[in-house]
Every structure is written in structure tokens, then in C-alpha cells.
Short mmCIF file of C-alpha atoms in Angstrom, two decimals:
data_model
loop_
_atom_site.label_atom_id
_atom_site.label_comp_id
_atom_site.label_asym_id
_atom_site.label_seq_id
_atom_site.Cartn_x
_atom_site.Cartn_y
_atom_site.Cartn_z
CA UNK F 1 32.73 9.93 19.75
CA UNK F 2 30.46 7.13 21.32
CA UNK F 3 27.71 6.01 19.45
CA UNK F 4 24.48 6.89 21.11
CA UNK F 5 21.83 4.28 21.40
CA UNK F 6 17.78 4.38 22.78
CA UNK F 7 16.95 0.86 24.49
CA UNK F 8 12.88 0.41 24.75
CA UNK F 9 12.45 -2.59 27.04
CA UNK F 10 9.16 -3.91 27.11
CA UNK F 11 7.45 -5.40 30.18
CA UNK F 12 8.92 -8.77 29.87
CA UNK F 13 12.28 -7.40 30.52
CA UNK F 14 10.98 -5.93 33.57
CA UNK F 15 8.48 -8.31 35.05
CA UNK F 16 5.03 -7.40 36.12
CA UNK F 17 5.00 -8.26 40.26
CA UNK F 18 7.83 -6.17 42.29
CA UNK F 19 9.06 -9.69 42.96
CA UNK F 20 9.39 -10.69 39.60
CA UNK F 21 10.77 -7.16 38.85
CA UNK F 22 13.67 -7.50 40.99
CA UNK F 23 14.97 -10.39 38.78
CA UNK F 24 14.03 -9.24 35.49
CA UNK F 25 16.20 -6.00 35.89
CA UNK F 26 19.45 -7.95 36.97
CA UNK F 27 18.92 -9.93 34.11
CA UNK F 28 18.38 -6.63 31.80
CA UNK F 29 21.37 -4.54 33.74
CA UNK F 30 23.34 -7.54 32.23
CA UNK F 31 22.33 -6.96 28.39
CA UNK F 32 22.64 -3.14 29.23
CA UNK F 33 25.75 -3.29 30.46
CA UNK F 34 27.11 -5.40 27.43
CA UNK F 35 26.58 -2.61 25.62
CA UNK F 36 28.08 -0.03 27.98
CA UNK F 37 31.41 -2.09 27.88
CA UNK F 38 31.22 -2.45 24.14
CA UNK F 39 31.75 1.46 24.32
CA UNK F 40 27.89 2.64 23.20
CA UNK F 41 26.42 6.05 25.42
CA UNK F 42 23.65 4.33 26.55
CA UNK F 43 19.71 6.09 27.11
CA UNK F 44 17.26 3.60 28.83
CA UNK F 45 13.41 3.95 28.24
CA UNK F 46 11.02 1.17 29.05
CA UNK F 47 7.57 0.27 29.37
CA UNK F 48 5.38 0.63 32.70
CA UNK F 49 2.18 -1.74 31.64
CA UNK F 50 1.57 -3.87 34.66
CA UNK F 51 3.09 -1.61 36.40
CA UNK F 52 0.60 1.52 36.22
CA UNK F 53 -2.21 -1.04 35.84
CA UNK F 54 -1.18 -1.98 39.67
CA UNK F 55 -0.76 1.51 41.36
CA UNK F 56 -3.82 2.28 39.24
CA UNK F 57 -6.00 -0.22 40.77
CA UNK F 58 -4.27 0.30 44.10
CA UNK F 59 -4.98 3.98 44.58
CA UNK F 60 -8.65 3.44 43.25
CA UNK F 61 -9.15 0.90 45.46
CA UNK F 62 -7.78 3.40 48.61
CA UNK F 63 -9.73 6.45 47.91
CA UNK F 64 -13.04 4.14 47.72
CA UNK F 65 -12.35 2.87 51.44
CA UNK F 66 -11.22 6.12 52.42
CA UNK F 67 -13.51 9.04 51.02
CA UNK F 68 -11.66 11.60 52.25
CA UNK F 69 -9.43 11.24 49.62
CA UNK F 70 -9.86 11.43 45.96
CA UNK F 71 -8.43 8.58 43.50
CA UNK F 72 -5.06 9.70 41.62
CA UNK F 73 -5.10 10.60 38.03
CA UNK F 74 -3.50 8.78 35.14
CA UNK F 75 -0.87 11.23 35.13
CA UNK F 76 -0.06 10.76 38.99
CA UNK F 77 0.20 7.08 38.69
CA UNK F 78 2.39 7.32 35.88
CA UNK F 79 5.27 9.33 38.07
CA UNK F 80 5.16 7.03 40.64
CA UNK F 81 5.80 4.18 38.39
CA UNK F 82 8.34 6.10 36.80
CA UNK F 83 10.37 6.40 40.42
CA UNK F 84 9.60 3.16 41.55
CA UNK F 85 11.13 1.29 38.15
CA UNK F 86 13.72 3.41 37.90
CA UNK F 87 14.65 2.70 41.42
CA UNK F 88 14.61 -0.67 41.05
CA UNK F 89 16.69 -0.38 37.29
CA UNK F 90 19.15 2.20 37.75
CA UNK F 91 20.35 0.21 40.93
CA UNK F 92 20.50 -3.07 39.41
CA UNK F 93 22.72 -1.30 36.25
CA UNK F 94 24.91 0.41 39.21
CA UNK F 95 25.51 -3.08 40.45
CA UNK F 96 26.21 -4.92 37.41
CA UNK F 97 28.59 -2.53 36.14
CA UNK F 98 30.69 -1.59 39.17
CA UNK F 99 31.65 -5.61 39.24
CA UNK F 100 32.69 -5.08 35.91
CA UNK F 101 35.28 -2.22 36.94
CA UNK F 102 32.54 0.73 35.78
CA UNK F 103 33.23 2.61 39.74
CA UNK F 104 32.32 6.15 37.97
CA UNK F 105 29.60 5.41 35.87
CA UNK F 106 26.25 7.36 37.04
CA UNK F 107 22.91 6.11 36.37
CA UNK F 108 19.99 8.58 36.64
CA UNK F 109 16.00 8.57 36.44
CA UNK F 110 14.23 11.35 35.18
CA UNK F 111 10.50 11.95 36.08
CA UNK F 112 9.85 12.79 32.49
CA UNK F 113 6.62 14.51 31.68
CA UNK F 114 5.94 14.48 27.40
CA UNK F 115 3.20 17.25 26.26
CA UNK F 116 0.47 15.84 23.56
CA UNK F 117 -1.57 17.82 21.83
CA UNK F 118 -5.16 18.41 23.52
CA UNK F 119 -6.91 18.29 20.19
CA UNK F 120 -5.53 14.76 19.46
CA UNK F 121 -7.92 12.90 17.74
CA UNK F 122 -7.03 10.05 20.46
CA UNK F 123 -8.90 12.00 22.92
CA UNK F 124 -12.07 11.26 21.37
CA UNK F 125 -11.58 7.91 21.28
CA UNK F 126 -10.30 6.45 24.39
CA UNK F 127 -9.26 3.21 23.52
CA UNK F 128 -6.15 1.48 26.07
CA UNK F 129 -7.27 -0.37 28.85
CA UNK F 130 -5.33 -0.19 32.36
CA UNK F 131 -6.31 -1.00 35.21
CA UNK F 132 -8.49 -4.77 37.06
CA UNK F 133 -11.70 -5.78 34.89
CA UNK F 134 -14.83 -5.08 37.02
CA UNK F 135 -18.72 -6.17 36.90
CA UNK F 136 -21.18 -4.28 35.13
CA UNK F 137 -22.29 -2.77 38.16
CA UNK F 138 -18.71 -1.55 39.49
CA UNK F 139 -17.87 0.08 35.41
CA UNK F 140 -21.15 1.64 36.01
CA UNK F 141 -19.82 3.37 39.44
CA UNK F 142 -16.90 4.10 37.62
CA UNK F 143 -18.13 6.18 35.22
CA UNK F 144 -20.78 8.42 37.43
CA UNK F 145 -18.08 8.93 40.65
CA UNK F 146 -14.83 9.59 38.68
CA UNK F 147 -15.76 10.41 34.97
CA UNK F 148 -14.10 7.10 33.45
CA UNK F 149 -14.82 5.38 29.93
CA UNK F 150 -15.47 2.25 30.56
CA UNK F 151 -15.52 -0.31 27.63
CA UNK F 152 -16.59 -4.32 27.41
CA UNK F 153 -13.23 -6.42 26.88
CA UNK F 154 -13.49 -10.01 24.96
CA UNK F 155 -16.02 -11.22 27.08
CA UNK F 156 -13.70 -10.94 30.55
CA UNK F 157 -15.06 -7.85 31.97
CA UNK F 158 -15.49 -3.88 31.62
CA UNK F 159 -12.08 -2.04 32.06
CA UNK F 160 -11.49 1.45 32.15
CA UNK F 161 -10.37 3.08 28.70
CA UNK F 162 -7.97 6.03 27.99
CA UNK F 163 -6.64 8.17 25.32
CA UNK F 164 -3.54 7.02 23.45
CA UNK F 165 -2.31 10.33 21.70
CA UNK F 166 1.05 10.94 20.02
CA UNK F 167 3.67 12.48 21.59
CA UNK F 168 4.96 16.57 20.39
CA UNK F 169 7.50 17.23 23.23
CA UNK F 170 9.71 15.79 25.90
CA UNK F 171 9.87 18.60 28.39
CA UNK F 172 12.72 17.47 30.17
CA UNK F 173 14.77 16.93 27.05
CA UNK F 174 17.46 19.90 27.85
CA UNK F 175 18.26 17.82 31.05
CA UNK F 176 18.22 14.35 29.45
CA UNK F 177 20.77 16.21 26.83
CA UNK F 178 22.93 17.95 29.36
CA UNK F 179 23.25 14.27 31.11
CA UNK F 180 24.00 11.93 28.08
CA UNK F 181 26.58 15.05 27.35
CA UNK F 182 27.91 14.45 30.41
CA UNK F 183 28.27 10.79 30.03
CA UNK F 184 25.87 9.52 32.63
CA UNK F 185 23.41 6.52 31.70
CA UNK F 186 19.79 8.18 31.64
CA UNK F 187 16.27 5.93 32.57
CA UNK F 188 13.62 8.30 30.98
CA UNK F 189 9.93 8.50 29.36
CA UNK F 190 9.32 5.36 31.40
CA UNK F 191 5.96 4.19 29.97
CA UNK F 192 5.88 6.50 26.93
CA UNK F 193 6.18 9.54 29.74
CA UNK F 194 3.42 11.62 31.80
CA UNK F 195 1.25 12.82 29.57
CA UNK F 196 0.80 16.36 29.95
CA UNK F 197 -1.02 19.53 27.54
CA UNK F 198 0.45 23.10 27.79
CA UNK F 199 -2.37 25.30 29.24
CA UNK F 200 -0.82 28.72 29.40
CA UNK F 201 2.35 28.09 31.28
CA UNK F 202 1.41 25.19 33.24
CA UNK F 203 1.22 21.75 32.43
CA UNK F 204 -1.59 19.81 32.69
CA UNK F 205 -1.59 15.74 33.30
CA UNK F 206 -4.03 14.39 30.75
CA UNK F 207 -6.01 11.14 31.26
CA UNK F 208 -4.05 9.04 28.68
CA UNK F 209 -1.06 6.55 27.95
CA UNK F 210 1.49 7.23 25.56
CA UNK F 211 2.30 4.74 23.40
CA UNK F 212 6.31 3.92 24.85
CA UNK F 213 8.17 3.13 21.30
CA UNK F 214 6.71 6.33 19.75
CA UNK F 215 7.95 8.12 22.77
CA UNK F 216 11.26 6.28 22.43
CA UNK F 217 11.43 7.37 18.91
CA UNK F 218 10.97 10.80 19.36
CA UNK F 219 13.64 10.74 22.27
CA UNK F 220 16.07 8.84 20.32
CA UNK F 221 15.71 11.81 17.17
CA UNK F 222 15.91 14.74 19.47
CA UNK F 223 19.21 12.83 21.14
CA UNK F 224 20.36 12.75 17.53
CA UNK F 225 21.13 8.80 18.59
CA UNK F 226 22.74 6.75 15.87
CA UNK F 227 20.34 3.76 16.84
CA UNK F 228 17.19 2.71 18.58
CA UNK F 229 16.72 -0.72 19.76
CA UNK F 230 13.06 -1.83 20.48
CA UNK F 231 13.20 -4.96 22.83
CA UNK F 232 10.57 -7.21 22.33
CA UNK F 233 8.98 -10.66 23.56
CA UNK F 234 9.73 -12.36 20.62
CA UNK F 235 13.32 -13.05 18.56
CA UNK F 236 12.61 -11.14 15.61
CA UNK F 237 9.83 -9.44 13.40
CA UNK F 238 7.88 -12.11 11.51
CA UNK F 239 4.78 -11.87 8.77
CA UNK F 240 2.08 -14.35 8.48
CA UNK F 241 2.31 -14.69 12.09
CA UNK F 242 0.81 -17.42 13.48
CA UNK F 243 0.31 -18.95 10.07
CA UNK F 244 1.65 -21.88 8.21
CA UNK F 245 3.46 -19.59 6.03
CA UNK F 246 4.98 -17.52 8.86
CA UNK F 247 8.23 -15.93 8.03
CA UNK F 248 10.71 -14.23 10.70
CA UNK F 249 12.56 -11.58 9.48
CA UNK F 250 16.21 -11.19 10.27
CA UNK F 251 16.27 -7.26 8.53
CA UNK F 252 13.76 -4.94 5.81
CA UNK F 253 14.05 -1.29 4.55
CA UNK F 254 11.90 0.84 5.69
CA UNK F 255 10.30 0.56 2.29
CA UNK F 256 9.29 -3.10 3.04
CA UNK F 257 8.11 -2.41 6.06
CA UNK F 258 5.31 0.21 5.12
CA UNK F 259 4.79 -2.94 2.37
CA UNK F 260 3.98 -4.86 5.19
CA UNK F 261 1.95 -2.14 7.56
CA UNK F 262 0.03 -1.51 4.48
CA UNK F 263 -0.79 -5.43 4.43
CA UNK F 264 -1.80 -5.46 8.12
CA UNK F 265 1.22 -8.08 8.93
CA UNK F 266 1.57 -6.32 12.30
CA UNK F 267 -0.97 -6.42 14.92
CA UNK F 268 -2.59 -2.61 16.60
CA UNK F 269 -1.34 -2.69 20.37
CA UNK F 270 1.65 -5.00 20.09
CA UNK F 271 3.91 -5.00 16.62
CA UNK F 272 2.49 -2.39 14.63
CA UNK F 273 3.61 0.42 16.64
CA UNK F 274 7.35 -0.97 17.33
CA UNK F 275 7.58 -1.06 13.45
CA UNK F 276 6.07 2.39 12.75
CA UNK F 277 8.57 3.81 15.22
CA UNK F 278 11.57 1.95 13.54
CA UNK F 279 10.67 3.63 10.45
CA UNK F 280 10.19 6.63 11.54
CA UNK F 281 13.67 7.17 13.46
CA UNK F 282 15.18 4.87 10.53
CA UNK F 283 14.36 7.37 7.60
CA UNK F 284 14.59 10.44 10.11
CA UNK F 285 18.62 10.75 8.74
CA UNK F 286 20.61 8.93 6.93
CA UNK F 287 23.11 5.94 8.93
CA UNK F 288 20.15 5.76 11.63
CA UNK F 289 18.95 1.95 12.45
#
């Protein structure tokens, strides 16, 4: 049996303009493809920051020079970043390994919608900007034509805020099962997913981001994967960061990690929730790293 491992590639493996993107993903199909010769079943997720942020601002900026139409929800723009970096991924992984001899070796993107839950404390405090900073005057249009939060960042600007709640479900996870059992390399949950709530039988698209290594986490325990790998900007984890007494960390039980969450080693936004979705798959069953 082939060991299963989740790759989460952050948006420096990706690039943030579709220029930069089509180098970054040659350079990632490479490390991908390591693995795929080294004989690993191989499930891609990745992150869709500038990405969203763009087609965001984009369709915003199109519905308020064309009234007719209205501007696309969170939800919306997070599909179409989902196709547009798979597109861009899964072709560059074709390439790479079909010059290595891989001529039967299918890679897929799934449009993959996870379900939150509506009562999510998140939801009552938006708080993950996306999207351009604007004036005071523009956040203040914002909020009375399309219902945004709008928030004040570090003195740069007012950008709009959504809801960061924790994903409960990946709805397409029978198909992402059926394909991995099938032995095709699967792109999903691109950006932590679409965030969706289950209203009766239909799924709704809720305004909110979902954090992608939580996502990742969850996908990698309902795949029963024997690892999850959480690319990041940096080498490796350190505490004291920044500091004269930084340390980088080359490995730490899950035991030492909460240690360290508990000390506030890892910064809200950026380590913190890599870590707290390491643990979490990492004590999920025993052998999983």
C-alpha cells in the first residue's frame, strides 16, 4: 500500500500575479513530483490568498461600473480561484511528471465546497481581511451598498472583514476518496474550500474564509492519510522568533507544541494555525506526522 500524504502549499509556492504563478507551480510540480516518484499517493491542497483578494477586487470593481450587475459573493470568488489555480497546477504536475516517464498519471481539481457551522462564533466576529484597502469614504460605500464589515488596518487603510469559521464537512469527500482510490493525484479545498451552511437540502455560500491548514487537516483525517505536510515560507518552526534567543526547531511532540501555543510562541494568522492543525491530525491516530 502507498502511503498517503496531504501537501498544504502556501501562497509563496504559488505566487500572487498569474505571471508569477506560472513559475511558482513548475517549481512546486517539481517538489510534488519528488514525492510521486518516491512512491507516496499524493492529495494537493493549497492556499488562494492573493488570489481571491484579486478576483475579489476585480468583480467589485465591475459591478460598480456596470450596475446592472451585482458584485459576486465570497463564496463565488472562491470557485473561480479554485478553477483557475488548479488549472494552472494540475497542468504544470502533468508536465513535470510525464518527462519523468509518469504517461498515465491523472491529475484532477475538484471545486470543493466545505460546510461550517452557521452558529460559528466566527460569524460574529468577522475578522480576515481580503480584498484592496480603500478611503474612509469608499469603506463607508461599502458597507451601505453591499452589507460589508469594514475594519481600520495598521494605519494603511479600511479593508473589508469576513468570518473565519472552522470547518465540519468536506462535501465532496466521497469523490476526493473514490479518486485517491483510484490512484489519481487530487488538487482540492483550494483556499480552505467554499464555505458553505446546510439550509435544508441546499447549500448556502457563506461570506467567510476558511482557514486552509485546518481544512487540510480535516481532509488529510477523513483520507485516513499517514502524513500531512504544511509548506511554509520559512525552513522550519522556530520560538522566540525574531528574538535574540530565537530557536528553530527541527521536530516537538505534540505535547511541546501546546507548551508552546500556550506561551504564545506562534503568531494568530500565520504560525499558530499551521501548528494547531499539526497537532490535531498528529494525535488524531497513532503513526500520523
Amino acid at each position: 500500500m502507498k502511503k498517503k500524504v496531504v501537501v498544504a502549499l502556501g501562497h509563496r509556492a504559488l505566487g500572487t500575479t498569474l505571471p508569477e504563478q506560472k513559475v511558482a507551480v513548475k517549481k512546486t510540480a517539481v517538489s510534488i513530483a519528488d514525492l510521486v516518484e518516491e512512491g507516496y499517493q499524493v492529495v494537493i491542497t493549497h492556499s488562494n490568498g492573493p488570489q481571491v483578494g484579486m478576483i475579489h477586487t476585480a468583480m467589485n470593481e465591475f459591478s460598480t461600473n456596470h450596475p446592472d450587475y451585482t458584485a459576486s459573493p465570497m463564496s463565488v470568488c472562491s470557485a473561480m480561484s479554485q478553477g483557475y489555480i488548479g488549472y494552472d497546477l494540475q497542468n504544470a504536475l502533468r508536465e513535470e511528471l510525464r518527462k519523468r516517464g509518469f504517461m498515465r498519471t491523472p491529475v484532477v481539481t475538484v471545486v470543493t465546497q466545505v460546510r461550517v457551522d452557521e452558529n460559528d462564533p466566527a460569524f460574529q466576529n468577522p475578522s480576515k481581511p481580503i480584498g484592496h484597502f480603500m478611503t474612509r469614504e469608499q469603506a463607508e460605500h461599502a458597507e451601505k451598498a453591499y452589507g460589508y464589515v469594514m475594519k481600520e488596518d495598521a494605519g494603511r487603510g479600511y479593508r473589508r472583514v469576513v468570518a473565519s469559521p472552522k470547518p465540519v464537512e468536506i462535501v465532496e469527500q466521497d469523490a476526493i476518496n473514490s479518486l485517491v482510490d483510484a490512484n489519481k493525484i487530487v488538487i482540492c479545498c483550494g483556499g480552505g474550500g467554499i464555505p458553505v451552511t446546510l439550509q435544508g437540502d441546499h447549500l448556502k455560500g457563506a461570506s467567510a474564509v476558511i482557514d486552509k491548514d485546518f481544512a487540510s487537516c480535516l481532509l488529510a483525517k477523513e483520507l485516513d492519510a499517514d502524513m500531512l505536510i504544511i509548506l511554509t515560507a520559512v525552513e522550519k518552526v522556530a520560538v522566540n522568533f525574531g528574538k535574540e534567543n530565537e530557536k528553530w526547531l527541527d521536530e516537538m511532540t505534540v505535547e511541546e507544541a501546546q507548551k508552546y501555543v500556550d506561551e504564545g510562541q506562534f503568531a494568530p494568522g500565520s504560525m499558530l494555525p499551521k501548528v494547531q492543525a499539526a497537532m490535531d491530525f498528529a494525535s488524531s491516530k497513532e503513526g500520523r506526522s
